[in-house]
């Protein structure tokens, strides 16, 4: 019903953001009269080639480690991005027997390299993987640590375990994990300024960025 041309539609549905309903359910409302109303969940389908490429290359990337965690530290919106130093602390807290893979867009490589240099661990895959290869890699991770950003939804579509850190945005917008193996971490106490927008900002509008800085590494790691 938010479309400016909705008056031309034969049928409209209410699209309210902020009441806790997931976006998937809001969109499914558009077709529920054509279905049995079973909740369909989005899925991705890496090809046999995608999986083979990831499996073959990940053996070398793991450097002898039997398992790995995956971190996607970047976001298009800086206020949706857990600070760089926090990701470094998280990596330092992870078991040494697990390899750490960092994924993202090619433009996230500098961030990945800084995190690896500061933590002394990690493999930068930001320039190595296609989207469906990233999806296949996420599926095999012990845990995927992400922001409120695209990798969160890739993990949900792969039914992969995911820990999503919400900074300036809130889960009530309806863009959180979809599966039972997903968890959300956010600042425990409410802030008058949070959420400061649906999509985020280039910088904290009030200057303190407490919504991100007050999220303890231990709460993400646990």
mmCIF file with all atom_site columns, C-alpha atoms in Angstrom:
data_model
loop_
_atom_site.group_PDB
_atom_site.id
_atom_site.type_symbol
_atom_site.label_atom_id
_atom_site.label_alt_id
_atom_site.label_comp_id
_atom_site.label_asym_id
_atom_site.label_entity_id
_atom_site.label_seq_id
_atom_site.pdbx_PDB_ins_code
_atom_site.Cartn_x
_atom_site.Cartn_y
_atom_site.Cartn_z
_atom_site.occupancy
_atom_site.B_iso_or_equiv
_atom_site.pdbx_formal_charge
_atom_site.auth_seq_id
_atom_site.auth_comp_id
_atom_site.auth_asym_id
_atom_site.auth_atom_id
_atom_site.pdbx_PDB_model_num
ATOM 1   C CA . UNK A 1 1   ? 0.000  0.000   0.000  1.00 0.00 ? 1   UNK A CA 1
ATOM 2   C CA . UNK A 1 2   ? 3.069  2.308   0.047  1.00 0.00 ? 2   UNK A CA 1
ATOM 3   C CA . UNK A 1 3   ? 3.454  2.294   -3.732 1.00 0.00 ? 3   UNK A CA 1
ATOM 4   C CA . UNK A 1 4   ? 2.388  5.685   -5.159 1.00 0.00 ? 4   UNK A CA 1
ATOM 5   C CA . UNK A 1 5   ? 0.464  3.827   -7.879 1.00 0.00 ? 5   UNK A CA 1
ATOM 6   C CA . UNK A 1 6   ? -1.321 1.517   -5.463 1.00 0.00 ? 6   UNK A CA 1
ATOM 7   C CA . UNK A 1 7   ? -4.643 3.158   -6.341 1.00 0.00 ? 7   UNK A CA 1
ATOM 8   C CA . UNK A 1 8   ? -4.386 1.320   -9.675 1.00 0.00 ? 8   UNK A CA 1
ATOM 9   C CA . UNK A 1 9   ? -3.944 -2.098  -8.077 1.00 0.00 ? 9   UNK A CA 1
ATOM 10  C CA . UNK A 1 10  ? -6.797 -4.576  -7.838 1.00 0.00 ? 10  UNK A CA 1
ATOM 11  C CA . UNK A 1 11  ? -5.568 -5.622  -4.401 1.00 0.00 ? 11  UNK A CA 1
ATOM 12  C CA . UNK A 1 12  ? -3.348 -3.937  -1.810 1.00 0.00 ? 12  UNK A CA 1
ATOM 13  C CA . UNK A 1 13  ? -1.846 -5.121  1.458  1.00 0.00 ? 13  UNK A CA 1
ATOM 14  C CA . UNK A 1 14  ? -0.527 -3.121  4.379  1.00 0.00 ? 14  UNK A CA 1
ATOM 15  C CA . UNK A 1 15  ? 3.257  -2.863  4.582  1.00 0.00 ? 15  UNK A CA 1
ATOM 16  C CA . UNK A 1 16  ? 4.217  -1.657  8.050  1.00 0.00 ? 16  UNK A CA 1
ATOM 17  C CA . UNK A 1 17  ? 7.852  -1.568  9.158  1.00 0.00 ? 17  UNK A CA 1
ATOM 18  C CA . UNK A 1 18  ? 8.686  -1.515  12.845 1.00 0.00 ? 18  UNK A CA 1
ATOM 19  C CA . UNK A 1 19  ? 6.035  -3.782  14.330 1.00 0.00 ? 19  UNK A CA 1
ATOM 20  C CA . UNK A 1 20  ? 8.303  -6.820  14.554 1.00 0.00 ? 20  UNK A CA 1
ATOM 21  C CA . UNK A 1 21  ? 6.980  -8.730  11.551 1.00 0.00 ? 21  UNK A CA 1
ATOM 22  C CA . UNK A 1 22  ? 9.697  -10.040 9.280  1.00 0.00 ? 22  UNK A CA 1
ATOM 23  C CA . UNK A 1 23  ? 9.986  -8.609  5.783  1.00 0.00 ? 23  UNK A CA 1
ATOM 24  C CA . UNK A 1 24  ? 9.551  -12.108 4.382  1.00 0.00 ? 24  UNK A CA 1
ATOM 25  C CA . UNK A 1 25  ? 6.132  -12.327 6.013  1.00 0.00 ? 25  UNK A CA 1
ATOM 26  C CA . UNK A 1 26  ? 5.179  -8.847  4.843  1.00 0.00 ? 26  UNK A CA 1
ATOM 27  C CA . UNK A 1 27  ? 6.037  -9.771  1.260  1.00 0.00 ? 27  UNK A CA 1
ATOM 28  C CA . UNK A 1 28  ? 4.313  -13.135 1.515  1.00 0.00 ? 28  UNK A CA 1
ATOM 29  C CA . UNK A 1 29  ? 1.120  -11.238 2.315  1.00 0.00 ? 29  UNK A CA 1
ATOM 30  C CA . UNK A 1 30  ? 1.072  -10.247 -1.360 1.00 0.00 ? 30  UNK A CA 1
ATOM 31  C CA . UNK A 1 31  ? 0.486  -13.834 -2.474 1.00 0.00 ? 31  UNK A CA 1
ATOM 32  C CA . UNK A 1 32  ? -1.170 -15.480 0.509  1.00 0.00 ? 32  UNK A CA 1
ATOM 33  C CA . UNK A 1 33  ? -4.542 -15.514 -1.271 1.00 0.00 ? 33  UNK A CA 1
ATOM 34  C CA . UNK A 1 34  ? -2.913 -17.665 -3.969 1.00 0.00 ? 34  UNK A CA 1
ATOM 35  C CA . UNK A 1 35  ? -1.227 -20.136 -1.617 1.00 0.00 ? 35  UNK A CA 1
ATOM 36  C CA . UNK A 1 36  ? -1.958 -22.427 1.317  1.00 0.00 ? 36  UNK A CA 1
ATOM 37  C CA . UNK A 1 37  ? -0.391 -19.743 3.552  1.00 0.00 ? 37  UNK A CA 1
ATOM 38  C CA . UNK A 1 38  ? 2.541  -21.965 4.481  1.00 0.00 ? 38  UNK A CA 1
ATOM 39  C CA . UNK A 1 39  ? 5.479  -19.704 5.281  1.00 0.00 ? 39  UNK A CA 1
ATOM 40  C CA . UNK A 1 40  ? 7.993  -20.070 2.436  1.00 0.00 ? 40  UNK A CA 1
ATOM 41  C CA . UNK A 1 41  ? 11.548 -19.132 3.304  1.00 0.00 ? 41  UNK A CA 1
ATOM 42  C CA . UNK A 1 42  ? 14.087 -17.759 0.838  1.00 0.00 ? 42  UNK A CA 1
ATOM 43  C CA . UNK A 1 43  ? 16.754 -20.183 -0.305 1.00 0.00 ? 43  UNK A CA 1
ATOM 44  C CA . UNK A 1 44  ? 19.944 -20.017 -2.322 1.00 0.00 ? 44  UNK A CA 1
ATOM 45  C CA . UNK A 1 45  ? 21.207 -22.860 -4.491 1.00 0.00 ? 45  UNK A CA 1
ATOM 46  C CA . UNK A 1 46  ? 24.977 -22.997 -4.982 1.00 0.00 ? 46  UNK A CA 1
ATOM 47  C CA . UNK A 1 47  ? 25.818 -25.241 -7.904 1.00 0.00 ? 47  UNK A CA 1
ATOM 48  C CA . UNK A 1 48  ? 27.891 -28.393 -7.701 1.00 0.00 ? 48  UNK A CA 1
ATOM 49  C CA . UNK A 1 49  ? 30.709 -26.347 -9.211 1.00 0.00 ? 49  UNK A CA 1
ATOM 50  C CA . UNK A 1 50  ? 30.334 -23.618 -6.570 1.00 0.00 ? 50  UNK A CA 1
ATOM 51  C CA . UNK A 1 51  ? 30.545 -26.179 -3.777 1.00 0.00 ? 51  UNK A CA 1
ATOM 52  C CA . UNK A 1 52  ? 33.466 -28.000 -5.369 1.00 0.00 ? 52  UNK A CA 1
ATOM 53  C CA . UNK A 1 53  ? 35.421 -24.775 -5.824 1.00 0.00 ? 53  UNK A CA 1
ATOM 54  C CA . UNK A 1 54  ? 34.885 -23.781 -2.202 1.00 0.00 ? 54  UNK A CA 1
ATOM 55  C CA . UNK A 1 55  ? 35.639 -27.245 -0.836 1.00 0.00 ? 55  UNK A CA 1
ATOM 56  C CA . UNK A 1 56  ? 38.828 -27.606 -2.835 1.00 0.00 ? 56  UNK A CA 1
ATOM 57  C CA . UNK A 1 57  ? 40.174 -24.165 -2.015 1.00 0.00 ? 57  UNK A CA 1
ATOM 58  C CA . UNK A 1 58  ? 39.052 -24.068 1.620  1.00 0.00 ? 58  UNK A CA 1
ATOM 59  C CA . UNK A 1 59  ? 41.314 -26.991 2.441  1.00 0.00 ? 59  UNK A CA 1
ATOM 60  C CA . UNK A 1 60  ? 44.295 -24.770 1.676  1.00 0.00 ? 60  UNK A CA 1
ATOM 61  C CA . UNK A 1 61  ? 42.709 -21.700 3.276  1.00 0.00 ? 61  UNK A CA 1
ATOM 62  C CA . UNK A 1 62  ? 42.161 -23.546 6.573  1.00 0.00 ? 62  UNK A CA 1
ATOM 63  C CA . UNK A 1 63  ? 45.920 -24.130 7.011  1.00 0.00 ? 63  UNK A CA 1
ATOM 64  C CA . UNK A 1 64  ? 45.366 -27.475 8.711  1.00 0.00 ? 64  UNK A CA 1
ATOM 65  C CA . UNK A 1 65  ? 42.466 -26.372 10.906 1.00 0.00 ? 65  UNK A CA 1
ATOM 66  C CA . UNK A 1 66  ? 39.501 -28.747 10.939 1.00 0.00 ? 66  UNK A CA 1
ATOM 67  C CA . UNK A 1 67  ? 36.809 -26.071 11.305 1.00 0.00 ? 67  UNK A CA 1
ATOM 68  C CA . UNK A 1 68  ? 36.301 -22.401 10.604 1.00 0.00 ? 68  UNK A CA 1
ATOM 69  C CA . UNK A 1 69  ? 34.222 -19.374 11.502 1.00 0.00 ? 69  UNK A CA 1
ATOM 70  C CA . UNK A 1 70  ? 33.270 -16.728 9.017  1.00 0.00 ? 70  UNK A CA 1
ATOM 71  C CA . UNK A 1 71  ? 33.169 -12.984 9.619  1.00 0.00 ? 71  UNK A CA 1
ATOM 72  C CA . UNK A 1 72  ? 31.542 -10.356 7.409  1.00 0.00 ? 72  UNK A CA 1
ATOM 73  C CA . UNK A 1 73  ? 32.636 -7.124  9.132  1.00 0.00 ? 73  UNK A CA 1
ATOM 74  C CA . UNK A 1 74  ? 31.548 -4.492  6.605  1.00 0.00 ? 74  UNK A CA 1
ATOM 75  C CA . UNK A 1 75  ? 28.316 -2.700  5.772  1.00 0.00 ? 75  UNK A CA 1
ATOM 76  C CA . UNK A 1 76  ? 27.368 -0.144  3.154  1.00 0.00 ? 76  UNK A CA 1
ATOM 77  C CA . UNK A 1 77  ? 26.063 1.996   6.041  1.00 0.00 ? 77  UNK A CA 1
ATOM 78  C CA . UNK A 1 78  ? 28.779 2.801   8.637  1.00 0.00 ? 78  UNK A CA 1
ATOM 79  C CA . UNK A 1 79  ? 26.321 3.077   11.542 1.00 0.00 ? 79  UNK A CA 1
ATOM 80  C CA . UNK A 1 80  ? 25.190 -0.496  10.850 1.00 0.00 ? 80  UNK A CA 1
ATOM 81  C CA . UNK A 1 81  ? 28.783 -1.704  11.096 1.00 0.00 ? 81  UNK A CA 1
ATOM 82  C CA . UNK A 1 82  ? 30.206 -2.975  14.380 1.00 0.00 ? 82  UNK A CA 1
ATOM 83  C CA . UNK A 1 83  ? 33.503 -1.099  14.877 1.00 0.00 ? 83  UNK A CA 1
ATOM 84  C CA . UNK A 1 84  ? 36.710 -2.514  13.472 1.00 0.00 ? 84  UNK A CA 1
ATOM 85  C CA . UNK A 1 85  ? 38.350 -2.812  16.897 1.00 0.00 ? 85  UNK A CA 1
ATOM 86  C CA . UNK A 1 86  ? 35.433 -4.940  18.101 1.00 0.00 ? 86  UNK A CA 1
ATOM 87  C CA . UNK A 1 87  ? 35.938 -7.422  15.286 1.00 0.00 ? 87  UNK A CA 1
ATOM 88  C CA . UNK A 1 88  ? 39.602 -7.629  16.202 1.00 0.00 ? 88  UNK A CA 1
ATOM 89  C CA . UNK A 1 89  ? 38.690 -8.409  19.819 1.00 0.00 ? 89  UNK A CA 1
ATOM 90  C CA . UNK A 1 90  ? 36.215 -11.041 18.687 1.00 0.00 ? 90  UNK A CA 1
ATOM 91  C CA . UNK A 1 91  ? 38.816 -12.822 16.572 1.00 0.00 ? 91  UNK A CA 1
ATOM 92  C CA . UNK A 1 92  ? 41.253 -12.751 19.488 1.00 0.00 ? 92  UNK A CA 1
ATOM 93  C CA . UNK A 1 93  ? 38.591 -14.441 21.645 1.00 0.00 ? 93  UNK A CA 1
ATOM 94  C CA . UNK A 1 94  ? 37.835 -17.249 19.185 1.00 0.00 ? 94  UNK A CA 1
ATOM 95  C CA . UNK A 1 95  ? 39.346 -20.719 19.694 1.00 0.00 ? 95  UNK A CA 1
ATOM 96  C CA . UNK A 1 96  ? 42.766 -20.991 18.108 1.00 0.00 ? 96  UNK A CA 1
ATOM 97  C CA . UNK A 1 97  ? 41.866 -24.331 16.533 1.00 0.00 ? 97  UNK A CA 1
ATOM 98  C CA . UNK A 1 98  ? 39.355 -22.590 14.279 1.00 0.00 ? 98  UNK A CA 1
ATOM 99  C CA . UNK A 1 99  ? 40.413 -20.753 11.142 1.00 0.00 ? 99  UNK A CA 1
ATOM 100 C CA . UNK A 1 100 ? 38.871 -17.336 10.556 1.00 0.00 ? 100 UNK A CA 1
ATOM 101 C CA . UNK A 1 101 ? 37.615 -16.427 7.095  1.00 0.00 ? 101 UNK A CA 1
ATOM 102 C CA . UNK A 1 102 ? 36.653 -12.834 6.292  1.00 0.00 ? 102 UNK A CA 1
ATOM 103 C CA . UNK A 1 103 ? 34.247 -12.218 3.423  1.00 0.00 ? 103 UNK A CA 1
ATOM 104 C CA . UNK A 1 104 ? 32.727 -9.167  1.790  1.00 0.00 ? 104 UNK A CA 1
ATOM 105 C CA . UNK A 1 105 ? 32.802 -7.155  -1.396 1.00 0.00 ? 105 UNK A CA 1
ATOM 106 C CA . UNK A 1 106 ? 36.157 -6.464  -3.084 1.00 0.00 ? 106 UNK A CA 1
ATOM 107 C CA . UNK A 1 107 ? 36.023 -2.943  -1.663 1.00 0.00 ? 107 UNK A CA 1
ATOM 108 C CA . UNK A 1 108 ? 36.059 -4.406  1.854  1.00 0.00 ? 108 UNK A CA 1
ATOM 109 C CA . UNK A 1 109 ? 39.524 -5.881  1.406  1.00 0.00 ? 109 UNK A CA 1
ATOM 110 C CA . UNK A 1 110 ? 41.362 -3.030  3.143  1.00 0.00 ? 110 UNK A CA 1
ATOM 111 C CA . UNK A 1 111 ? 39.142 -3.421  6.209  1.00 0.00 ? 111 UNK A CA 1
ATOM 112 C CA . UNK A 1 112 ? 39.731 -7.170  6.189  1.00 0.00 ? 112 UNK A CA 1
ATOM 113 C CA . UNK A 1 113 ? 43.490 -6.698  5.913  1.00 0.00 ? 113 UNK A CA 1
ATOM 114 C CA . UNK A 1 114 ? 43.556 -4.262  8.836  1.00 0.00 ? 114 UNK A CA 1
ATOM 115 C CA . UNK A 1 115 ? 41.543 -6.654  11.002 1.00 0.00 ? 115 UNK A CA 1
ATOM 116 C CA . UNK A 1 116 ? 43.860 -9.532  10.116 1.00 0.00 ? 116 UNK A CA 1
ATOM 117 C CA . UNK A 1 117 ? 46.968 -7.451  10.835 1.00 0.00 ? 117 UNK A CA 1
ATOM 118 C CA . UNK A 1 118 ? 45.647 -6.277  14.200 1.00 0.00 ? 118 UNK A CA 1
ATOM 119 C CA . UNK A 1 119 ? 44.401 -9.680  15.360 1.00 0.00 ? 119 UNK A CA 1
ATOM 120 C CA . UNK A 1 120 ? 47.228 -11.740 13.916 1.00 0.00 ? 120 UNK A CA 1
ATOM 121 C CA . UNK A 1 121 ? 44.743 -14.187 12.399 1.00 0.00 ? 121 UNK A CA 1
ATOM 122 C CA . UNK A 1 122 ? 42.418 -14.618 9.473  1.00 0.00 ? 122 UNK A CA 1
ATOM 123 C CA . UNK A 1 123 ? 42.182 -15.185 5.734  1.00 0.00 ? 123 UNK A CA 1
ATOM 124 C CA . UNK A 1 124 ? 40.934 -12.375 3.500  1.00 0.00 ? 124 UNK A CA 1
ATOM 125 C CA . UNK A 1 125 ? 38.465 -13.817 0.986  1.00 0.00 ? 125 UNK A CA 1
ATOM 126 C CA . UNK A 1 126 ? 36.841 -10.521 -0.017 1.00 0.00 ? 126 UNK A CA 1
ATOM 127 C CA . UNK A 1 127 ? 38.303 -10.762 -3.520 1.00 0.00 ? 127 UNK A CA 1
ATOM 128 C CA . UNK A 1 128 ? 38.128 -14.530 -3.869 1.00 0.00 ? 128 UNK A CA 1
ATOM 129 C CA . UNK A 1 129 ? 34.488 -15.593 -3.893 1.00 0.00 ? 129 UNK A CA 1
ATOM 130 C CA . UNK A 1 130 ? 31.392 -15.197 -6.012 1.00 0.00 ? 130 UNK A CA 1
ATOM 131 C CA . UNK A 1 131 ? 28.106 -14.755 -4.143 1.00 0.00 ? 131 UNK A CA 1
ATOM 132 C CA . UNK A 1 132 ? 27.026 -18.406 -4.316 1.00 0.00 ? 132 UNK A CA 1
ATOM 133 C CA . UNK A 1 133 ? 30.524 -19.542 -3.367 1.00 0.00 ? 133 UNK A CA 1
ATOM 134 C CA . UNK A 1 134 ? 30.280 -17.324 -0.286 1.00 0.00 ? 134 UNK A CA 1
ATOM 135 C CA . UNK A 1 135 ? 26.906 -18.914 0.443  1.00 0.00 ? 135 UNK A CA 1
ATOM 136 C CA . UNK A 1 136 ? 28.379 -22.409 0.217  1.00 0.00 ? 136 UNK A CA 1
ATOM 137 C CA . UNK A 1 137 ? 31.233 -21.408 2.515  1.00 0.00 ? 137 UNK A CA 1
ATOM 138 C CA . UNK A 1 138 ? 28.822 -19.932 5.078  1.00 0.00 ? 138 UNK A CA 1
ATOM 139 C CA . UNK A 1 139 ? 26.886 -23.190 5.140  1.00 0.00 ? 139 UNK A CA 1
ATOM 140 C CA . UNK A 1 140 ? 29.910 -25.063 6.467  1.00 0.00 ? 140 UNK A CA 1
ATOM 141 C CA . UNK A 1 141 ? 30.973 -22.548 9.126  1.00 0.00 ? 141 UNK A CA 1
ATOM 142 C CA . UNK A 1 142 ? 30.779 -23.231 12.840 1.00 0.00 ? 142 UNK A CA 1
ATOM 143 C CA . UNK A 1 143 ? 29.366 -19.700 13.074 1.00 0.00 ? 143 UNK A CA 1
ATOM 144 C CA . UNK A 1 144 ? 28.889 -16.729 10.762 1.00 0.00 ? 144 UNK A CA 1
ATOM 145 C CA . UNK A 1 145 ? 29.355 -13.351 12.470 1.00 0.00 ? 145 UNK A CA 1
ATOM 146 C CA . UNK A 1 146 ? 27.706 -10.512 10.563 1.00 0.00 ? 146 UNK A CA 1
ATOM 147 C CA . UNK A 1 147 ? 26.168 -7.045  10.809 1.00 0.00 ? 147 UNK A CA 1
ATOM 148 C CA . UNK A 1 148 ? 22.595 -6.173  9.868  1.00 0.00 ? 148 UNK A CA 1
ATOM 149 C CA . UNK A 1 149 ? 23.631 -6.478  6.225  1.00 0.00 ? 149 UNK A CA 1
ATOM 150 C CA . UNK A 1 150 ? 23.467 -8.732  3.172  1.00 0.00 ? 150 UNK A CA 1
ATOM 151 C CA . UNK A 1 151 ? 25.532 -11.649 4.588  1.00 0.00 ? 151 UNK A CA 1
ATOM 152 C CA . UNK A 1 152 ? 22.898 -12.036 7.313  1.00 0.00 ? 152 UNK A CA 1
ATOM 153 C CA . UNK A 1 153 ? 20.287 -12.817 4.671  1.00 0.00 ? 153 UNK A CA 1
ATOM 154 C CA . UNK A 1 154 ? 22.633 -15.104 2.754  1.00 0.00 ? 154 UNK A CA 1
ATOM 155 C CA . UNK A 1 155 ? 23.154 -17.115 5.945  1.00 0.00 ? 155 UNK A CA 1
ATOM 156 C CA . UNK A 1 156 ? 19.396 -17.364 6.482  1.00 0.00 ? 156 UNK A CA 1
ATOM 157 C CA . UNK A 1 157 ? 18.895 -18.502 2.896  1.00 0.00 ? 157 UNK A CA 1
ATOM 158 C CA . UNK A 1 158 ? 21.480 -21.259 3.440  1.00 0.00 ? 158 UNK A CA 1
ATOM 159 C CA . UNK A 1 159 ? 20.129 -22.273 6.862  1.00 0.00 ? 159 UNK A CA 1
ATOM 160 C CA . UNK A 1 160 ? 23.618 -21.509 8.171  1.00 0.00 ? 160 UNK A CA 1
ATOM 161 C CA . UNK A 1 161 ? 24.296 -20.572 11.813 1.00 0.00 ? 161 UNK A CA 1
ATOM 162 C CA . UNK A 1 162 ? 24.518 -16.815 12.180 1.00 0.00 ? 162 UNK A CA 1
ATOM 163 C CA . UNK A 1 163 ? 25.135 -14.228 14.878 1.00 0.00 ? 163 UNK A CA 1
ATOM 164 C CA . UNK A 1 164 ? 23.883 -10.828 13.740 1.00 0.00 ? 164 UNK A CA 1
ATOM 165 C CA . UNK A 1 165 ? 25.106 -7.646  15.433 1.00 0.00 ? 165 UNK A CA 1
ATOM 166 C CA . UNK A 1 166 ? 22.536 -4.845  15.288 1.00 0.00 ? 166 UNK A CA 1
ATOM 167 C CA . UNK A 1 167 ? 23.939 -1.358  15.894 1.00 0.00 ? 167 UNK A CA 1
ATOM 168 C CA . UNK A 1 168 ? 21.889 1.649   14.746 1.00 0.00 ? 168 UNK A CA 1
ATOM 169 C CA . UNK A 1 169 ? 19.012 -0.416  13.349 1.00 0.00 ? 169 UNK A CA 1
ATOM 170 C CA . UNK A 1 170 ? 16.676 -2.685  15.316 1.00 0.00 ? 170 UNK A CA 1
ATOM 171 C CA . UNK A 1 171 ? 15.310 -6.199  14.758 1.00 0.00 ? 171 UNK A CA 1
ATOM 172 C CA . UNK A 1 172 ? 11.761 -4.811  14.964 1.00 0.00 ? 172 UNK A CA 1
ATOM 173 C CA . UNK A 1 173 ? 12.242 -3.485  11.421 1.00 0.00 ? 173 UNK A CA 1
ATOM 174 C CA . UNK A 1 174 ? 11.875 -7.099  10.301 1.00 0.00 ? 174 UNK A CA 1
ATOM 175 C CA . UNK A 1 175 ? 15.251 -7.923  8.760  1.00 0.00 ? 175 UNK A CA 1
ATOM 176 C CA . UNK A 1 176 ? 16.712 -10.321 11.331 1.00 0.00 ? 176 UNK A CA 1
ATOM 177 C CA . UNK A 1 177 ? 17.673 -14.007 11.030 1.00 0.00 ? 177 UNK A CA 1
ATOM 178 C CA . UNK A 1 178 ? 14.939 -16.311 9.749  1.00 0.00 ? 178 UNK A CA 1
ATOM 179 C CA . UNK A 1 179 ? 16.125 -19.633 11.110 1.00 0.00 ? 179 UNK A CA 1
ATOM 180 C CA . UNK A 1 180 ? 16.296 -21.169 14.571 1.00 0.00 ? 180 UNK A CA 1
ATOM 181 C CA . UNK A 1 181 ? 20.104 -21.266 14.372 1.00 0.00 ? 181 UNK A CA 1
ATOM 182 C CA . UNK A 1 182 ? 20.248 -17.475 14.116 1.00 0.00 ? 182 UNK A CA 1
ATOM 183 C CA . UNK A 1 183 ? 20.756 -15.111 17.017 1.00 0.00 ? 183 UNK A CA 1
ATOM 184 C CA . UNK A 1 184 ? 20.700 -11.345 17.427 1.00 0.00 ? 184 UNK A CA 1
ATOM 185 C CA . UNK A 1 185 ? 23.058 -9.314  19.585 1.00 0.00 ? 185 UNK A CA 1
ATOM 186 C CA . UNK A 1 186 ? 22.318 -5.680  20.361 1.00 0.00 ? 186 UNK A CA 1
ATOM 187 C CA . UNK A 1 187 ? 22.798 -3.112  23.108 1.00 0.00 ? 187 UNK A CA 1
ATOM 188 C CA . UNK A 1 188 ? 20.922 -4.319  26.177 1.00 0.00 ? 188 UNK A CA 1
ATOM 189 C CA . UNK A 1 189 ? 19.538 -0.975  27.333 1.00 0.00 ? 189 UNK A CA 1
ATOM 190 C CA . UNK A 1 190 ? 17.437 1.239   25.053 1.00 0.00 ? 190 UNK A CA 1
ATOM 191 C CA . UNK A 1 191 ? 18.802 4.477   23.663 1.00 0.00 ? 191 UNK A CA 1
ATOM 192 C CA . UNK A 1 192 ? 16.602 7.469   22.955 1.00 0.00 ? 192 UNK A CA 1
ATOM 193 C CA . UNK A 1 193 ? 18.334 7.913   19.604 1.00 0.00 ? 193 UNK A CA 1
ATOM 194 C CA . UNK A 1 194 ? 18.037 4.280   18.462 1.00 0.00 ? 194 UNK A CA 1
ATOM 195 C CA . UNK A 1 195 ? 16.967 3.498   15.834 1.00 0.00 ? 195 UNK A CA 1
ATOM 196 C CA . UNK A 1 196 ? 18.196 6.604   14.059 1.00 0.00 ? 196 UNK A CA 1
ATOM 197 C CA . UNK A 1 197 ? 16.931 5.480   10.666 1.00 0.00 ? 197 UNK A CA 1
ATOM 198 C CA . UNK A 1 198 ? 15.815 2.524   8.615  1.00 0.00 ? 198 UNK A CA 1
ATOM 199 C CA . UNK A 1 199 ? 19.045 2.164   6.653  1.00 0.00 ? 199 UNK A CA 1
ATOM 200 C CA . UNK A 1 200 ? 21.738 3.799   8.750  1.00 0.00 ? 200 UNK A CA 1
ATOM 201 C CA . UNK A 1 201 ? 23.985 6.832   8.293  1.00 0.00 ? 201 UNK A CA 1
ATOM 202 C CA . UNK A 1 202 ? 27.505 7.744   7.271  1.00 0.00 ? 202 UNK A CA 1
ATOM 203 C CA . UNK A 1 203 ? 28.248 8.561   10.933 1.00 0.00 ? 203 UNK A CA 1
ATOM 204 C CA . UNK A 1 204 ? 26.429 8.542   14.263 1.00 0.00 ? 204 UNK A CA 1
ATOM 205 C CA . UNK A 1 205 ? 24.025 11.520  14.141 1.00 0.00 ? 205 UNK A CA 1
ATOM 206 C CA . UNK A 1 206 ? 24.613 12.328  17.826 1.00 0.00 ? 206 UNK A CA 1
ATOM 207 C CA . UNK A 1 207 ? 28.317 11.542  17.892 1.00 0.00 ? 207 UNK A CA 1
ATOM 208 C CA . UNK A 1 208 ? 28.644 8.855   20.575 1.00 0.00 ? 208 UNK A CA 1
ATOM 209 C CA . UNK A 1 209 ? 27.803 5.655   18.627 1.00 0.00 ? 209 UNK A CA 1
ATOM 210 C CA . UNK A 1 210 ? 26.824 3.901   21.843 1.00 0.00 ? 210 UNK A CA 1
ATOM 211 C CA . UNK A 1 211 ? 24.517 1.535   19.984 1.00 0.00 ? 211 UNK A CA 1
ATOM 212 C CA . UNK A 1 212 ? 27.640 -0.180  18.615 1.00 0.00 ? 212 UNK A CA 1
ATOM 213 C CA . UNK A 1 213 ? 30.387 0.616   21.102 1.00 0.00 ? 213 UNK A CA 1
ATOM 214 C CA . UNK A 1 214 ? 28.357 -0.679  24.050 1.00 0.00 ? 214 UNK A CA 1
ATOM 215 C CA . UNK A 1 215 ? 27.929 -4.157  22.546 1.00 0.00 ? 215 UNK A CA 1
ATOM 216 C CA . UNK A 1 216 ? 30.357 -6.367  24.429 1.00 0.00 ? 216 UNK A CA 1
ATOM 217 C CA . UNK A 1 217 ? 32.530 -8.809  22.529 1.00 0.00 ? 217 UNK A CA 1
ATOM 218 C CA . UNK A 1 218 ? 31.634 -11.493 25.069 1.00 0.00 ? 218 UNK A CA 1
ATOM 219 C CA . UNK A 1 219 ? 27.950 -11.202 24.204 1.00 0.00 ? 219 UNK A CA 1
ATOM 220 C CA . UNK A 1 220 ? 28.720 -11.738 20.520 1.00 0.00 ? 220 UNK A CA 1
ATOM 221 C CA . UNK A 1 221 ? 31.141 -14.579 21.145 1.00 0.00 ? 221 UNK A CA 1
ATOM 222 C CA . UNK A 1 222 ? 28.811 -16.425 23.523 1.00 0.00 ? 222 UNK A CA 1
#
